[in-house]
Short mmCIF file of C-alpha atoms in Angstrom, two decimals:
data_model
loop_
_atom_site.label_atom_id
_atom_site.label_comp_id
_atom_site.label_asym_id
_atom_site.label_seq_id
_atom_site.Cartn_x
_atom_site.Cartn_y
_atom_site.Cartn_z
CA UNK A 14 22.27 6.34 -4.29
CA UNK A 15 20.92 7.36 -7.60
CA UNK A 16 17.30 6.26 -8.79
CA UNK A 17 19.32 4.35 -11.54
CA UNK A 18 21.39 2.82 -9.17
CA UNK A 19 18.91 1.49 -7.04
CA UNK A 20 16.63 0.25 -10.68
CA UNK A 21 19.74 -1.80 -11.11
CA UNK A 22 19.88 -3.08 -7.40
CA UNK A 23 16.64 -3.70 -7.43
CA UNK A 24 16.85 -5.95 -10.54
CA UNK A 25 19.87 -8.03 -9.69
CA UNK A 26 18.99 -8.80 -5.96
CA UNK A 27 16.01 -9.89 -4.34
CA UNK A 28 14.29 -7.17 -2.35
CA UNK A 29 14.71 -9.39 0.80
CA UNK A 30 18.45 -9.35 0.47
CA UNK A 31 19.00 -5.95 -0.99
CA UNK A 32 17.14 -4.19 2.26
CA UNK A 33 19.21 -6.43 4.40
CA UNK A 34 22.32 -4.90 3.18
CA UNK A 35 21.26 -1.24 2.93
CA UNK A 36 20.13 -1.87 6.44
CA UNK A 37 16.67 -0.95 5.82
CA UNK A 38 13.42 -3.40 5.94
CA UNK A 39 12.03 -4.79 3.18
CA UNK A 40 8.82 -2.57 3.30
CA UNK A 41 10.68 0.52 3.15
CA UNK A 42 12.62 -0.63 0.09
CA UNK A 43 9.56 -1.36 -1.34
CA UNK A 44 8.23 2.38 -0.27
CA UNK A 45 10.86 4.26 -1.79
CA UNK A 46 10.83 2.36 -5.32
CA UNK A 47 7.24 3.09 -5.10
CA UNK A 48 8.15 6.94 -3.95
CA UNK A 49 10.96 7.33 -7.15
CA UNK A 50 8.97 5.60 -9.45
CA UNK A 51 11.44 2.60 -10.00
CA UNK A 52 9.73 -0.62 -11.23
CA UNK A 53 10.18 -4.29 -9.27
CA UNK A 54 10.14 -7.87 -10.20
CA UNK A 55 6.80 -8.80 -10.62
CA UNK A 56 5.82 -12.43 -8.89
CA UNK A 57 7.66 -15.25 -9.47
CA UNK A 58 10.72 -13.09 -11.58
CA UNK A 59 13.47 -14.47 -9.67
CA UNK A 60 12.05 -18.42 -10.03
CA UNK A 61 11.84 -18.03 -13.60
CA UNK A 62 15.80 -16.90 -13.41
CA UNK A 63 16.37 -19.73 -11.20
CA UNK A 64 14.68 -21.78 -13.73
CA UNK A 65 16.57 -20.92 -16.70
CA UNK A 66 14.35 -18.62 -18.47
CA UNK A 67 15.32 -15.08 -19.61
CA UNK A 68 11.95 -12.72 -18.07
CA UNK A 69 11.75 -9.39 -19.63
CA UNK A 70 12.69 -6.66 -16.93
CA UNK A 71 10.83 -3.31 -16.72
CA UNK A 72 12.33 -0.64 -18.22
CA UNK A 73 13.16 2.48 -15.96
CA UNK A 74 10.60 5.15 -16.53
CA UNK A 75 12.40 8.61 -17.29
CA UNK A 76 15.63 7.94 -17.52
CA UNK A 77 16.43 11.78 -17.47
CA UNK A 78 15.59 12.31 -13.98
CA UNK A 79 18.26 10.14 -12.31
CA UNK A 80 17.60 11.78 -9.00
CA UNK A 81 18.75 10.55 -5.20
CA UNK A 82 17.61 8.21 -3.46
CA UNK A 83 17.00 8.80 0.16
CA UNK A 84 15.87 6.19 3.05
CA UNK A 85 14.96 6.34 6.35
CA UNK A 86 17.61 7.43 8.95
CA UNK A 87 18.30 8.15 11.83
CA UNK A 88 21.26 10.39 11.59
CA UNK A 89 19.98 14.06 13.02
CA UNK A 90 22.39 15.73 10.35
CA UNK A 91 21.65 13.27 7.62
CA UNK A 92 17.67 14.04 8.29
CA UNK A 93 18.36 18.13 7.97
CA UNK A 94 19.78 17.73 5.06
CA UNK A 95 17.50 14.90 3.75
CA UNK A 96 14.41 17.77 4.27
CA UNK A 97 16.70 20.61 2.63
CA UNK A 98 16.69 18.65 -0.42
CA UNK A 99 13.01 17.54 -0.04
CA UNK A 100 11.84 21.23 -0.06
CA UNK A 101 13.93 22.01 -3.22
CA UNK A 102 11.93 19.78 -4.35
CA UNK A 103 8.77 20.74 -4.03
CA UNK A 104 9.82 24.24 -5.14
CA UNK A 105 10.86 22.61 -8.28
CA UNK A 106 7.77 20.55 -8.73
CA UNK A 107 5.45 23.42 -7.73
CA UNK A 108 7.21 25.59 -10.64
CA UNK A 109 6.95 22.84 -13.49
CA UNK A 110 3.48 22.08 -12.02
CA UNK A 111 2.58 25.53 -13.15
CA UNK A 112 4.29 25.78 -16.16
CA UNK A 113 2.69 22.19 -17.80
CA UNK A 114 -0.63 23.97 -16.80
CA UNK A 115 0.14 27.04 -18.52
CA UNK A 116 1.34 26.07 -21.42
CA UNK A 117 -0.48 22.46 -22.23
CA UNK A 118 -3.97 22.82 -24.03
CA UNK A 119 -6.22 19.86 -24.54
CA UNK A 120 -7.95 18.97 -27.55
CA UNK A 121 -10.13 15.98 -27.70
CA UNK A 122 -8.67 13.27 -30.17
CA UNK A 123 -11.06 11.90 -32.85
CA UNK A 124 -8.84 9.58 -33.63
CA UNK A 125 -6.24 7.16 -32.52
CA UNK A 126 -3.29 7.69 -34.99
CA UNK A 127 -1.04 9.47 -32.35
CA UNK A 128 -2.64 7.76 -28.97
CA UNK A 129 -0.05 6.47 -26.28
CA UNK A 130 0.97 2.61 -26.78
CA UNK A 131 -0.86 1.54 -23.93
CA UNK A 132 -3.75 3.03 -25.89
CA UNK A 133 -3.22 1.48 -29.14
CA UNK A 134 -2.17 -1.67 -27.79
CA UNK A 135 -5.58 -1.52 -26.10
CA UNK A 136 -7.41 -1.38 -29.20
CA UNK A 137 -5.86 -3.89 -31.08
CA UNK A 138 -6.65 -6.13 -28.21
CA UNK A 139 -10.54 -4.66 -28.34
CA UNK A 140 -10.54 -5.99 -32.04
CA UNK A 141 -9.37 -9.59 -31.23
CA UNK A 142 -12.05 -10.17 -28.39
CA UNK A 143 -15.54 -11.92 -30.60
CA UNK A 144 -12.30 -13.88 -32.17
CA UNK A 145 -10.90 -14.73 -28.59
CA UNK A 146 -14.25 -15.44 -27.05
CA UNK A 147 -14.85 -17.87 -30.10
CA UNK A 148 -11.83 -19.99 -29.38
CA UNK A 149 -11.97 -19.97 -25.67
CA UNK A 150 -15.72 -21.35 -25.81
CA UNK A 151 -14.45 -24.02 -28.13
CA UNK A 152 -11.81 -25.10 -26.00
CA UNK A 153 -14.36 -26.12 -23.26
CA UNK A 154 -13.55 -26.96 -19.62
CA UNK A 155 -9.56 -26.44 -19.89
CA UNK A 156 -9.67 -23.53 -22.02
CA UNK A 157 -8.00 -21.21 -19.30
CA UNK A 158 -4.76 -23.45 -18.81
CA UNK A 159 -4.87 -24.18 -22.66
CA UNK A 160 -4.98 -20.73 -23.67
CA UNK A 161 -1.81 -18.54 -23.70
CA UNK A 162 -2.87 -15.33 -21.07
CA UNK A 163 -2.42 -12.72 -23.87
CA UNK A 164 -5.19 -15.01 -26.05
CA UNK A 165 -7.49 -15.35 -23.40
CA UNK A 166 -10.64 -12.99 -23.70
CA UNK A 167 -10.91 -10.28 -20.92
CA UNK A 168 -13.74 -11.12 -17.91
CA UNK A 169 -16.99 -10.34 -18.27
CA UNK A 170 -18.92 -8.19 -15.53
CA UNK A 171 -22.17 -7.09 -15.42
CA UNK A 172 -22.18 -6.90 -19.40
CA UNK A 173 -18.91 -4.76 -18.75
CA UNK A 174 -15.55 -5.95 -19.68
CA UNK A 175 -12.25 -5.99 -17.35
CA UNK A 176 -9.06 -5.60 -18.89
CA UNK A 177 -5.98 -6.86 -17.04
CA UNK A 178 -3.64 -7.90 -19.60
CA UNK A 179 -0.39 -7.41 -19.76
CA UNK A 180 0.15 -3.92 -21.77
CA UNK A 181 -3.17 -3.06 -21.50
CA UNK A 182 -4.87 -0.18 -20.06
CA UNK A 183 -6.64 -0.51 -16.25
CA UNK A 184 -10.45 0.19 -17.66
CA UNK A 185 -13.66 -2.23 -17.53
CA UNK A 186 -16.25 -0.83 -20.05
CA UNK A 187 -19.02 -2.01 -22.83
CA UNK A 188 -17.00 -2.63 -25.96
CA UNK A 189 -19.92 -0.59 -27.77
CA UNK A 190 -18.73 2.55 -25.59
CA UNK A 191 -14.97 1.43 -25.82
CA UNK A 192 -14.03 3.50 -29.29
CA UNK A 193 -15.18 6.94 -26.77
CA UNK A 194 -12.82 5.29 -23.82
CA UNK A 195 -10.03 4.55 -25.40
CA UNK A 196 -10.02 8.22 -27.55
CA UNK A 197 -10.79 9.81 -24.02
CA UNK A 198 -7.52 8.45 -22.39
CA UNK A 199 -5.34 9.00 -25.53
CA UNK A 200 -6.33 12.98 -25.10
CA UNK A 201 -5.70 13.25 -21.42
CA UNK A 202 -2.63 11.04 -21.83
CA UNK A 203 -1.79 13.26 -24.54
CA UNK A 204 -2.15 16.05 -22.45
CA UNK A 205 -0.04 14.61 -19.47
CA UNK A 206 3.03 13.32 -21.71
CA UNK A 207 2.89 16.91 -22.96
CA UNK A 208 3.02 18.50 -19.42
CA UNK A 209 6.00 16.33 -18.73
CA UNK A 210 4.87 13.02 -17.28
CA UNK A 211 5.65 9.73 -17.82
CA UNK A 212 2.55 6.79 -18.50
CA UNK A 213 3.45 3.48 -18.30
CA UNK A 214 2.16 -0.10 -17.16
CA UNK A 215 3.21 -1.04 -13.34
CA UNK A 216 2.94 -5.02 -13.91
CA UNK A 217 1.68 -6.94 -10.48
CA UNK A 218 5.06 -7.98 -8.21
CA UNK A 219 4.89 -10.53 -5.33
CA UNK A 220 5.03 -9.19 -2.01
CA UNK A 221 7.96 -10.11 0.66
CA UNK A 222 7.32 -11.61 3.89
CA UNK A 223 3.99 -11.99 3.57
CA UNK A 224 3.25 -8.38 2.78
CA UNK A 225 0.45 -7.87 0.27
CA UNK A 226 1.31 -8.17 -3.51
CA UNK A 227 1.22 -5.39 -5.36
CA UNK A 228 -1.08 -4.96 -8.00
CA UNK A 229 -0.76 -4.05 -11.74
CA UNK A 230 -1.65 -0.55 -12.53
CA UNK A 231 -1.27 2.52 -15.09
CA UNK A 232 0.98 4.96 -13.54
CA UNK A 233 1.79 8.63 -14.57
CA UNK A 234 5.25 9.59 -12.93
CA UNK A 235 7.18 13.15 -12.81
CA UNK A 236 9.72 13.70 -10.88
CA UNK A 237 9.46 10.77 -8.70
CA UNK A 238 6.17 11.53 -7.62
CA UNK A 239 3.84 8.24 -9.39
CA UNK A 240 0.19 8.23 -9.41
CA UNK A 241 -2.11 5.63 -10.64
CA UNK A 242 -4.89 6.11 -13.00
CA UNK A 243 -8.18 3.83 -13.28
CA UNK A 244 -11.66 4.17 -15.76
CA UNK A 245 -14.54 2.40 -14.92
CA UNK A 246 -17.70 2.37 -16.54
CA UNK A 247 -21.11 1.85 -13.89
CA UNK A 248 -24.01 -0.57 -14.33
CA UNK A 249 -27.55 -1.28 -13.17
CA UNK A 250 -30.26 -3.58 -12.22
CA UNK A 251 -33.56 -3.23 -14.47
CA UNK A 252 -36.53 -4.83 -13.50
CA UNK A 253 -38.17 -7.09 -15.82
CA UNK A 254 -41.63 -6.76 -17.12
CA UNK A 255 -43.74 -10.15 -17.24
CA UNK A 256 -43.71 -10.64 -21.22
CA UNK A 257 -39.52 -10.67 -21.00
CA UNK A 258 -39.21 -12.56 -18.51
CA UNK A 259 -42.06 -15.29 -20.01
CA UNK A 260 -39.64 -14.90 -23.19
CA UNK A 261 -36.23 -15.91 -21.28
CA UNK A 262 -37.66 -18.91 -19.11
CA UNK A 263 -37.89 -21.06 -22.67
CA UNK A 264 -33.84 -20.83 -22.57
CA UNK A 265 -33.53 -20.08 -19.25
CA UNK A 266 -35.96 -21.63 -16.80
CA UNK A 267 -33.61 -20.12 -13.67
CA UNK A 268 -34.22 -16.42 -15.05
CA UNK A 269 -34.53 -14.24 -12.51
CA UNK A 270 -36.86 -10.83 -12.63
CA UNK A 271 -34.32 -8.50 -13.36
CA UNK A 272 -31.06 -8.14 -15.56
CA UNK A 273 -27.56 -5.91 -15.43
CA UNK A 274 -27.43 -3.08 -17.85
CA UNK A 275 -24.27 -0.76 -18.70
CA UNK A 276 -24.89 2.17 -17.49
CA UNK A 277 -23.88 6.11 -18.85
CA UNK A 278 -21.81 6.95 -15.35
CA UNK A 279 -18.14 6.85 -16.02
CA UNK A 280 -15.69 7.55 -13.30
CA UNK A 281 -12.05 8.52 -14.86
CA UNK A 282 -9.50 8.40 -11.13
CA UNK A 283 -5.93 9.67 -10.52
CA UNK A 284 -4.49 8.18 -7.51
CA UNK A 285 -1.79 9.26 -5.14
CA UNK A 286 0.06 6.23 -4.46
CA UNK A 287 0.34 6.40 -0.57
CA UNK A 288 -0.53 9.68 0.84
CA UNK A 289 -3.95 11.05 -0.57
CA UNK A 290 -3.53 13.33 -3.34
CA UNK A 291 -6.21 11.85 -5.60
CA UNK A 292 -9.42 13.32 -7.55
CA UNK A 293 -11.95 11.91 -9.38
CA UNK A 294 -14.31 12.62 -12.22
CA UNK A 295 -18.08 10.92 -12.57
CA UNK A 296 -20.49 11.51 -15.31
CA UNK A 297 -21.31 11.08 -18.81
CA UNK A 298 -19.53 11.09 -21.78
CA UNK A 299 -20.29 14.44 -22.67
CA UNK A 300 -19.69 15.77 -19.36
CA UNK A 301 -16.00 14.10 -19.01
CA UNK A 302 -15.12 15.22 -22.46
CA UNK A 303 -15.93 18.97 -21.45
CA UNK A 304 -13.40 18.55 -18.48
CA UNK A 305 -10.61 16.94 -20.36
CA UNK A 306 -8.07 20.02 -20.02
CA UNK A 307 -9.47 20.35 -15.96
CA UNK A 308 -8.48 16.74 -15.29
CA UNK A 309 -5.06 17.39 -17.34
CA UNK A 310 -4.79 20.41 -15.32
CA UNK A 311 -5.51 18.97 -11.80
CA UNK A 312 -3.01 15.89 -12.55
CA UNK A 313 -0.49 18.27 -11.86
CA UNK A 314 -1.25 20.23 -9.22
CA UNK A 315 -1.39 16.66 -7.28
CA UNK A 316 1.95 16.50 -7.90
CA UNK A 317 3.75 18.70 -5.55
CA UNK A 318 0.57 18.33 -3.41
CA UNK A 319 1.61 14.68 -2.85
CA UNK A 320 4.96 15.93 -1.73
CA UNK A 321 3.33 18.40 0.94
CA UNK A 322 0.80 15.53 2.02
CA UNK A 323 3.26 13.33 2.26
CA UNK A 324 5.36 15.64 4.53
CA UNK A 325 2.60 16.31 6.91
CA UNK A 326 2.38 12.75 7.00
CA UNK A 327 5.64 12.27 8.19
CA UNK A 328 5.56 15.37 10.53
CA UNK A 329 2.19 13.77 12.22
CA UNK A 330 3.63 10.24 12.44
CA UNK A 331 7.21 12.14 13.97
CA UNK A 332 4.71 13.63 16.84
CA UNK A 333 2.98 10.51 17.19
CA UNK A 334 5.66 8.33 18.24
CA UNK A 335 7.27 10.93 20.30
CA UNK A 336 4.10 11.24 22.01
CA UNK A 337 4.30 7.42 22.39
CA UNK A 338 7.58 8.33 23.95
CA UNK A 339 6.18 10.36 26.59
CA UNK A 340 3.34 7.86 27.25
CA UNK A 341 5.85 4.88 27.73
CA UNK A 342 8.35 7.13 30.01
CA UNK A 343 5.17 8.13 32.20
CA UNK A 344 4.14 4.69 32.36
CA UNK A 345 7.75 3.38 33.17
CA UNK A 346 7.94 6.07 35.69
CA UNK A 347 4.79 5.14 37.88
CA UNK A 348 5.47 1.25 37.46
CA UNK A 349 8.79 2.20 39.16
CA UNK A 350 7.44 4.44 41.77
CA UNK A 351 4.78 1.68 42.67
CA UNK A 352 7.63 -1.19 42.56
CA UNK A 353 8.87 1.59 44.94
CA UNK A 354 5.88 1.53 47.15
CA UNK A 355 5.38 -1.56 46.90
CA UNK A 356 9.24 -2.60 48.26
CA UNK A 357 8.71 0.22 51.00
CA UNK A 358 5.91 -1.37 52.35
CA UNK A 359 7.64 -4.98 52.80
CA UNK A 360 10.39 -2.71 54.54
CA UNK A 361 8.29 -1.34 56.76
CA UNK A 362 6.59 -5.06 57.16
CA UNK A 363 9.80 -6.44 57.90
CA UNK A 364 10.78 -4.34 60.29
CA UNK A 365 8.21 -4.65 62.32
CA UNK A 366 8.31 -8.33 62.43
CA UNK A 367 12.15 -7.68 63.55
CA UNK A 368 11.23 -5.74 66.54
CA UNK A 369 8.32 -8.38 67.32
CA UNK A 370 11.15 -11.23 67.52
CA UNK A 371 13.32 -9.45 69.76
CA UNK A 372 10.72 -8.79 72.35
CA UNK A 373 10.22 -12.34 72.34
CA UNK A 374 13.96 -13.26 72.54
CA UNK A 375 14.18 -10.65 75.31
CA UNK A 376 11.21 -12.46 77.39
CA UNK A 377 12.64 -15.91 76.52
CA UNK A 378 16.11 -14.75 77.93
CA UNK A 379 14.88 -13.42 80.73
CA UNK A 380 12.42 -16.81 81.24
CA UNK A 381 15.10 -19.18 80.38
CA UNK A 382 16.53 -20.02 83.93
CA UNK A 383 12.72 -21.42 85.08
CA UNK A 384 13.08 -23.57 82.36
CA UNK A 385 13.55 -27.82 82.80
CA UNK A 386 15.61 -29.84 80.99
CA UNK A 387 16.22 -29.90 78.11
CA UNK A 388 14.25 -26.99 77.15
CA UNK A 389 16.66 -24.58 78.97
CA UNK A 390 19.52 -25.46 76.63
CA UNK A 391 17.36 -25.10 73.28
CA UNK A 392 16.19 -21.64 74.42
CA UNK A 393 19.99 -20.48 73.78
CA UNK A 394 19.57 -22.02 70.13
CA UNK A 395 16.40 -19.58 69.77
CA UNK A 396 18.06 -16.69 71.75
CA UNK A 397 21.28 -16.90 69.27
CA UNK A 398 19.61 -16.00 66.59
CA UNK A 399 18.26 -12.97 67.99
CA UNK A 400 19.50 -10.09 64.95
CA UNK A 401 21.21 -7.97 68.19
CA UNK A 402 24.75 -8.61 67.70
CA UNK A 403 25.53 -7.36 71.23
CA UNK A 404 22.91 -10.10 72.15
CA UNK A 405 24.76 -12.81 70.15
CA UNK A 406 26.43 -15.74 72.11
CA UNK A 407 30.06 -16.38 71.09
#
C-alpha cells in the first residue's frame, strides 16, 4: 500500500487490529511506520476518542513522497521484487544524497527571523520560563496537577534545563547559552530543509502488548529514511573551597563540599532510527559552529547509508536463522538416530529374553510327565504360552 494509505490506516485503527488484518505482528507494523516515516497515535489517543474528545492527529510528514509500503513476506517472488525496488532506492537516495551536498552551503544564522517552527516555538517558550517558574513555586505542593503541561516550567538538571514539551525541540542546556543553541539548530536545520529533508516533532505513542513506548523525538526524514536528532549541553562537579562552603551552611546547613556547574562541552547527535547510521559532534561552541556545513553534509550521507546498513542487517539476520535451521535439523537428526539406538537396543533385549523363555518351556515340556498333581496340568498353562506357534496347544 501507499505510505498515505497506511498514515490513514494507521490513524483510524488501532495498531493491534490493523496488524491483525494485514497479517503482520504488531511490532512489525510499528517497524515499518518507523521505516516510512509515518507518525502513530501517541498514548492514550484512542481513549480520548473513546471518551468523546477530538485529539489532534499528526500530520503526515512529506506528503510528496507517497511511496510503497512493503512488509515482511514470505513469498520468494514477492521478496525479489521487494529487493529490486529496495536497490532503486538506494540508487536514488545515494544521487540526491550527493546533490543536497553539492549544492547546500551553510551559513551560521545570527538571528532567528527565518529559524524552523520547532525553533521559534522553542524560544518563545525560553522567554516564558522565570514567568513559569514564578507561578509553579506559588502554586505549592499540587502545582504539577494544577498546572496545564504547556505552563509548567521545563526540569531542572544539574543547573541545565530539559525540554520535553510538546512542540519543542529535544535539547537540555543553560538558558544563558540557549540564544547560541537555539541559532545553532536553526542553521543546520536550515541547511537540512534545504538539502531536502523534512524536521518535525515525533510526539511519545504507547507501546502494544507490552512493548516499550516510544519516545518523543525530533526527526529529520527523506525519503522514508527518519533519523532523530538530540543537543545536550555537559556539566561538572567543582570542589568547594572552605570560605564557600562556610557561606552556604547559614542557608543550607546540609551543603555538601562541592556543586554542579554547566559546562562548555556540547554534543549535537543524528541518530539512525534502528540500524546504526549515526554521528556525533562534541565540543565547544566555537568548535561546533566551524563544523556546521560538515554536520549538514554528513546528515546525508547517513541517509542511503542507513539503507545499506539496514540491508546487511537483514542479509546477517537471513544467514542467522538459516544457520539456526541447520542447527535444529542436526539436532533433530541425532535425537532420532539415538531414539533409534535406543529402540534397537530394547530389540535386541527382547529378543534375547524370547529365546531365554523358550529354553525354559522346552525343559518344562520335556520335565512335565515327572510332575505330581496338580502341577502337571498347570505346566501346559505355562507351556501354551510358549511364542512357537508350532509349539502351541490347540
Amino acid at each position: 500500500m501507499k505510505r498515505s494509505e497506511l498514515y490513514a490506516k494507521v490513524w483510524s485503527t488501532p495498531m493491534t487490529k490493523l496488524a491483525a488484518e494485514l497479517g503482520i505482528s504488531d511490532v512489525g507494523l510499528a517497524k515499518a511506520c518507523r521505516r516510512h516515516a509515518v507518525p502513530a497515535p501517541p498514548r492514550g489517543y484512542w481513549a480520548r476518542l473513546r471518551a468523546g474528545q477530538n485529539p489532534d492527529q499528526t500530520p503526515l510528514p512529506t506528503l510528496e513522497l507517497d511511496i510503497a509500503v512493503h512488509f515482511a513476506t514470505t513469498d520468494p517472488d514477492e521478496r525479489a521484487r521487494q529487493k529490486a525496488a529496495e536497490r532503486k532506492r538506494i540508487e536514488a537516495l545515494s544521487v540526491h544524497a550527493k546533490t543536497a551536498m553539492a549544492t547546500v552551503s551553510v551559513r551560521f544564522m545570527e538571528n532567528l527571523e527565518n529559524a524552523h517552527p520547532l525553533v521559534k516555538a522553542t524560544q518563545r517558550y525560553c522567554e516564558r520560563i522565570p514567568k513559569l517558574v514564578e507561578q509553579y513555586k506559588r502554586r505549592g505542593v499540587n502545582a504539577w496537577s494544577t498546572t496545564k503541561p504547556e505552563d509548567r516550567p521545563p526540569t531542572e538538571d544539574h543547573r541545565r534545563y530539559r525540554f520535553f514539551h510538546q512542540g519543542l525541540l529535544n535539547i537540555t542546556a543553560s538558558l544563558e547559552s540557549m540564544d547560541w543553541v537555539l541559532r545553532f539548530h536553526a542553521t543546520i536545520f536550515g541547511g537540512l530543509v534545504a538539502g531536502g529533508m523534512v524536521i518535525s516533532r515525533r510526539d511519545e505513542s504507547e507501546g502494544h502488548r507490552g512493548s516499550r513506548s516510544i519516545p518523543a523525538a525530533i526527526e529529520a526524514c527523506m525519503k522514508g529514511e527518519t533519523f532523530t536528532i538530540e543537543f545536550t549541553q555537559g556539566y561538572r562537579r567543582v570542589l568547594l573551597d572552605s570560605t564557600e562552603i562556610a557561606r552556604k551552611k547559614k542557608t543550607e546547613p546540609w551543603t555538601r563540599d562541592f556543586e554542579y556547574q554547566v559546562s562548555e562541552k556540547l554534543t549535537f547527535s543524528i541518530l539512525g532510527t534502528e540500524y546504526g547510521a549515526r554521528k556525533s559532534w562534541q565540543g565547544t561552541q566555537e568548535k561546533l559552529e566551524s563544523q556546521a556545513e560538515e554536520i549538514v553534509r554528513t546528515a546525508f550521507q547517513l541517509v542511503p547509508m542507513q539503507v545499506e546498513l539496514r540491508q546487511q542487517r537483514e542479509a546477517a539476520a537471513l544467514v542467522a536463522q538459516r544457520e539456526a535451521e541447520v542447527r535444529a535439523a542436526e539436532q533433530r537428526r541425532v535425537a532420532a538416530r539415538a531414539e533409534q539406538l535406543k529402540q534397537a537396543f530394547l530389540m535386541v533385549e527382547a529378543d534375547a529374553r524370547v529365546g531365554q523363555l523358550e529354553e525354559f518351556l522346552a525343559r518344562l515340556d520335556q520335565s512335565m510327565g515327572g510332575l505330581a498333581p496338580p502341577y502337571g496340568e498347570r505346566s501346559k498353562v505355562w507351556i501354551d504360552v510358549d511364542l512357537a506357534p508350532e509349539k502351541r496347544t490347540p
